[in-house]
Amino acid sequence: VYICAAHGVITGQCCVDFLFSTPQDRWHIFVGGYSNNMFIAGDGIPLPPIGVSLNLGQGITAGADAYFLTGNDIPGPPPLHPMAAAYFGISTQPADNRNQLNGRAAAGSGFAFGAAVYAHIDKRIRNNGAYHKNRIKAGFDVSLLRYTSDTRCSMCNVSPHGHKGWRATGRIWAYLDGHARYRGIGKSLSLGILIDADLPKPTWLYIQVKFRLVVNINVKVNIGDRCGTPVYN
């Protein structure tokens, strides 16, 4: 589904992929996909998240994207959104990337969903060069997936893992990045927080806080061991 309304002010797209196959013992309902476009729909085209953008004119744009997945062939927990990865300086190709596991990555049964919103403001206040530029973004991801007993964690070799094969992941992030200038004098402000968790057995918690006004502060707290992408033994 493609959307274009209000003379182009509102644009967006939504793609849905259904699969029910008895011979393959597979089924899923994918409403959108992960932000890294790792899902390939039945027609061979990547399945992006549901996306809507608003062009409000005069340097103001906003938008959102989202996805909801359920089935027995979900390819692992959701990755960090590219916007958050860029701001917090985290690689979008981590050590447990499925493409680097030589086809051994296991699929999970359950559900995953998430969303992200953003607003960009580039506004000139006066004719004397005063302006401000703000980037506000936030999002979350949640998954609850069950893996078979012949799988292990790719990053710490724990097997069996989870609670009877079930693993839960949760993530929330938000940041503000702003800059203002008046008569040649500029000030910048940046504030962001990321909380990421994967549990249980092993249990992992990651917290990162960034702040910039006069000095740069970047605090990272890493607790426990990360499972990564479950793989077959």
PDB file of N, CA, C and O in Angstrom, residues 108-142:
ATOM      1  N   GLY A 108      13.248 -18.117  15.092  1.00  0.00           N
ATOM      2  CA  GLY A 108      12.492 -18.280  16.324  1.00  0.00           C
ATOM      3  C   GLY A 108      10.994 -18.254  16.078  1.00  0.00           C
ATOM      4  O   GLY A 108      10.525 -17.753  15.052  1.00  0.00           O
ATOM      5  N   SER A 109      10.245 -18.804  17.032  1.00  0.00           N
ATOM      6  CA  SER A 109       8.786 -18.786  16.984  1.00  0.00           C
ATOM      7  C   SER A 109       8.276 -17.822  18.047  1.00  0.00           C
ATOM      8  O   SER A 109       8.708 -17.870  19.197  1.00  0.00           O
ATOM      9  N   GLY A 110       7.361 -16.949  17.667  1.00  0.00           N
ATOM     10  CA  GLY A 110       6.828 -15.989  18.623  1.00  0.00           C
ATOM     11  C   GLY A 110       6.415 -14.717  17.929  1.00  0.00           C
ATOM     12  O   GLY A 110       5.747 -14.744  16.888  1.00  0.00           O
ATOM     13  N   PHE A 111       6.859 -13.570  18.494  1.00  0.00           N
ATOM     14  CA  PHE A 111       6.477 -12.290  17.908  1.00  0.00           C
ATOM     15  C   PHE A 111       7.557 -11.259  18.165  1.00  0.00           C
ATOM     16  O   PHE A 111       8.389 -11.393  19.076  1.00  0.00           O
ATOM     17  N   ALA A 112       7.533 -10.216  17.358  1.00  0.00           N
ATOM     18  CA  ALA A 112       8.426  -9.064  17.513  1.00  0.00           C
ATOM     19  C   ALA A 112       7.704  -7.837  16.982  1.00  0.00           C
ATOM     20  O   ALA A 112       6.990  -7.923  15.968  1.00  0.00           O
ATOM     21  N   PHE A 113       7.882  -6.712  17.655  1.00  0.00           N
ATOM     22  CA  PHE A 113       7.282  -5.477  17.164  1.00  0.00           C
ATOM     23  C   PHE A 113       8.112  -4.297  17.646  1.00  0.00           C
ATOM     24  O   PHE A 113       8.861  -4.397  18.626  1.00  0.00           O
ATOM     25  N   GLY A 114       7.970  -3.182  16.954  1.00  0.00           N
ATOM     26  CA  GLY A 114       8.725  -1.992  17.317  1.00  0.00           C
ATOM     27  C   GLY A 114       8.285  -0.802  16.490  1.00  0.00           C
ATOM     28  O   GLY A 114       7.536  -0.932  15.511  1.00  0.00           O
ATOM     29  N   ALA A 115       8.763   0.381  16.873  1.00  0.00           N
ATOM     30  CA  ALA A 115       8.408   1.608  16.174  1.00  0.00           C
ATOM     31  C   ALA A 115       9.456   2.673  16.461  1.00  0.00           C
ATOM     32  O   ALA A 115      10.205   2.590  17.444  1.00  0.00           O
ATOM     33  N   ALA A 116       9.513   3.663  15.593  1.00  0.00           N
ATOM     34  CA  ALA A 116      10.395   4.812  15.783  1.00  0.00           C
ATOM     35  C   ALA A 116       9.701   6.052  15.245  1.00  0.00           C
ATOM     36  O   ALA A 116       8.950   5.974  14.256  1.00  0.00           O
ATOM     37  N   VAL A 117       9.934   7.184  15.877  1.00  0.00           N
ATOM     38  CA  VAL A 117       9.363   8.463  15.434  1.00  0.00           C
ATOM     39  C   VAL A 117      10.493   9.489  15.368  1.00  0.00           C
ATOM     40  O   VAL A 117      11.505   9.370  16.068  1.00  0.00           O
ATOM     41  N   TYR A 118      10.321  10.485  14.525  1.00  0.00           N
ATOM     42  CA  TYR A 118      11.346  11.518  14.408  1.00  0.00           C
ATOM     43  C   TYR A 118      10.709  12.840  13.997  1.00  0.00           C
ATOM     44  O   TYR A 118       9.611  12.880  13.411  1.00  0.00           O
ATOM     45  N   ALA A 119      11.427  13.917  14.292  1.00  0.00           N
ATOM     46  CA  ALA A 119      11.040  15.260  13.852  1.00  0.00           C
ATOM     47  C   ALA A 119      12.312  16.044  13.555  1.00  0.00           C
ATOM     48  O   ALA A 119      13.260  16.020  14.347  1.00  0.00           O
ATOM     49  N   HIS A 120      12.337  16.701  12.406  1.00  0.00           N
ATOM     50  CA  HIS A 120      13.459  17.538  11.993  1.00  0.00           C
ATOM     51  C   HIS A 120      12.952  18.977  11.855  1.00  0.00           C
ATOM     52  O   HIS A 120      11.960  19.221  11.153  1.00  0.00           O
ATOM     53  N   ILE A 121      13.630  19.902  12.507  1.00  0.00           N
ATOM     54  CA  ILE A 121      13.232  21.304  12.455  1.00  0.00           C
ATOM     55  C   ILE A 121      14.441  22.133  12.052  1.00  0.00           C
ATOM     56  O   ILE A 121      15.454  22.159  12.754  1.00  0.00           O
ATOM     57  N   ASP A 122      14.359  22.794  10.919  1.00  0.00           N
ATOM     58  CA  ASP A 122      15.378  23.736  10.447  1.00  0.00           C
ATOM     59  C   ASP A 122      14.671  25.068  10.229  1.00  0.00           C
ATOM     60  O   ASP A 122      14.012  25.271   9.201  1.00  0.00           O
ATOM     61  N   LYS A 123      14.803  25.953  11.185  1.00  0.00           N
ATOM     62  CA  LYS A 123      13.977  27.153  11.178  1.00  0.00           C
ATOM     63  C   LYS A 123      14.831  28.409  11.255  1.00  0.00           C
ATOM     64  O   LYS A 123      15.669  28.554  12.154  1.00  0.00           O
ATOM     65  N   ARG A 124      14.634  29.316  10.294  1.00  0.00           N
ATOM     66  CA  ARG A 124      15.271  30.630  10.370  1.00  0.00           C
ATOM     67  C   ARG A 124      14.318  31.575  11.086  1.00  0.00           C
ATOM     68  O   ARG A 124      13.166  31.736  10.685  1.00  0.00           O
ATOM     69  N   ILE A 125      14.831  32.202  12.166  1.00  0.00           N
ATOM     70  CA  ILE A 125      13.965  33.013  13.022  1.00  0.00           C
ATOM     71  C   ILE A 125      13.880  34.450  12.526  1.00  0.00           C
ATOM     72  O   ILE A 125      12.816  35.035  12.458  1.00  0.00           O
ATOM     73  N   ARG A 126      15.022  35.005  12.144  1.00  0.00           N
ATOM     74  CA  ARG A 126      15.038  36.391  11.695  1.00  0.00           C
ATOM     75  C   ARG A 126      15.859  36.502  10.426  1.00  0.00           C
ATOM     76  O   ARG A 126      16.557  35.578  10.021  1.00  0.00           O
ATOM     77  N   ASN A 127      15.806  37.678   9.816  1.00  0.00           N
ATOM     78  CA  ASN A 127      16.565  37.898   8.589  1.00  0.00           C
ATOM     79  C   ASN A 127      18.035  38.177   8.843  1.00  0.00           C
ATOM     80  O   ASN A 127      18.807  38.319   7.901  1.00  0.00           O
ATOM     81  N   ASN A 128      18.437  38.274  10.127  1.00  0.00           N
ATOM     82  CA  ASN A 128      19.834  38.584  10.430  1.00  0.00           C
ATOM     83  C   ASN A 128      20.683  37.327  10.608  1.00  0.00           C
ATOM     84  O   ASN A 128      21.785  37.394  11.138  1.00  0.00           O
ATOM     85  N   GLY A 129      20.175  36.185  10.180  1.00  0.00           N
ATOM     86  CA  GLY A 129      20.964  34.957  10.231  1.00  0.00           C
ATOM     87  C   GLY A 129      20.691  34.071  11.418  1.00  0.00           C
ATOM     88  O   GLY A 129      21.318  33.021  11.549  1.00  0.00           O
ATOM     89  N   ALA A 130      19.790  34.455  12.290  1.00  0.00           N
ATOM     90  CA  ALA A 130      19.478  33.618  13.440  1.00  0.00           C
ATOM     91  C   ALA A 130      18.676  32.399  12.992  1.00  0.00           C
ATOM     92  O   ALA A 130      17.734  32.514  12.208  1.00  0.00           O
ATOM     93  N   TYR A 131      19.054  31.236  13.478  1.00  0.00           N
ATOM     94  CA  TYR A 131      18.311  30.025  13.128  1.00  0.00           C
ATOM     95  C   TYR A 131      18.552  28.968  14.192  1.00  0.00           C
ATOM     96  O   TYR A 131      19.474  29.060  15.000  1.00  0.00           O
ATOM     97  N   HIS A 132      17.698  27.926  14.168  1.00  0.00           N
ATOM     98  CA  HIS A 132      17.933  26.773  15.031  1.00  0.00           C
ATOM     99  C   HIS A 132      17.611  25.495  14.246  1.00  0.00           C
ATOM    100  O   HIS A 132      16.731  25.475  13.383  1.00  0.00           O
ATOM    101  N   LYS A 133      18.339  24.456  14.574  1.00  0.00           N
ATOM    102  CA  LYS A 133      18.193  23.161  13.908  1.00  0.00           C
ATOM    103  C   LYS A 133      18.092  22.086  14.985  1.00  0.00           C
ATOM    104  O   LYS A 133      18.979  21.976  15.838  1.00  0.00           O
ATOM    105  N   ASN A 134      17.017  21.300  14.959  1.00  0.00           N
ATOM    106  CA  ASN A 134      16.794  20.282  15.972  1.00  0.00           C
ATOM    107  C   ASN A 134      16.472  18.945  15.318  1.00  0.00           C
ATOM    108  O   ASN A 134      15.759  18.891  14.305  1.00  0.00           O
ATOM    109  N   ARG A 135      17.001  17.882  15.926  1.00  0.00           N
ATOM    110  CA  ARG A 135      16.698  16.520  15.509  1.00  0.00           C
ATOM    111  C   ARG A 135      16.201  15.770  16.747  1.00  0.00           C
ATOM    112  O   ARG A 135      16.954  15.589  17.709  1.00  0.00           O
ATOM    113  N   ILE A 136      14.957  15.359  16.741  1.00  0.00           N
ATOM    114  CA  ILE A 136      14.357  14.644  17.863  1.00  0.00           C
ATOM    115  C   ILE A 136      13.910  13.280  17.369  1.00  0.00           C
ATOM    116  O   ILE A 136      13.104  13.196  16.423  1.00  0.00           O
ATOM    117  N   LYS A 137      14.402  12.218  17.998  1.00  0.00           N
ATOM    118  CA  LYS A 137      14.090  10.867  17.544  1.00  0.00           C
ATOM    119  C   LYS A 137      13.967   9.929  18.739  1.00  0.00           C
ATOM    120  O   LYS A 137      14.658  10.098  19.748  1.00  0.00           O
ATOM    121  N   ALA A 138      13.088   8.939  18.616  1.00  0.00           N
ATOM    122  CA  ALA A 138      12.879   7.972  19.691  1.00  0.00           C
ATOM    123  C   ALA A 138      12.313   6.692  19.102  1.00  0.00           C
ATOM    124  O   ALA A 138      11.670   6.708  18.038  1.00  0.00           O
ATOM    125  N   GLY A 139      12.530   5.572  19.805  1.00  0.00           N
ATOM    126  CA  GLY A 139      11.999   4.316  19.310  1.00  0.00           C
ATOM    127  C   GLY A 139      12.118   3.207  20.338  1.00  0.00           C
ATOM    128  O   GLY A 139      12.724   3.381  21.404  1.00  0.00           O
ATOM    129  N   PHE A 140      11.522   2.053  20.001  1.00  0.00           N
ATOM    130  CA  PHE A 140      11.595   0.880  20.871  1.00  0.00           C
ATOM    131  C   PHE A 140      11.488  -0.378  20.017  1.00  0.00           C
ATOM    132  O   PHE A 140      10.995  -0.348  18.876  1.00  0.00           O
ATOM    133  N   ASP A 141      11.974  -1.497  20.576  1.00  0.00           N
ATOM    134  CA  ASP A 141      11.860  -2.814  19.958  1.00  0.00           C
ATOM    135  C   ASP A 141      11.606  -3.840  21.052  1.00  0.00           C
ATOM    136  O   ASP A 141      12.200  -3.765  22.132  1.00  0.00           O
ATOM    137  N   VAL A 142      10.740  -4.813  20.772  1.00  0.00           N
ATOM    138  CA  VAL A 142      10.423  -5.881  21.720  1.00  0.00           C
ATOM    139  C   VAL A 142      10.302  -7.191  20.939  1.00  0.00           C
ATOM    140  O   VAL A 142       9.742  -7.203  19.834  1.00  0.00           O
TER     141      VAL A 142
END
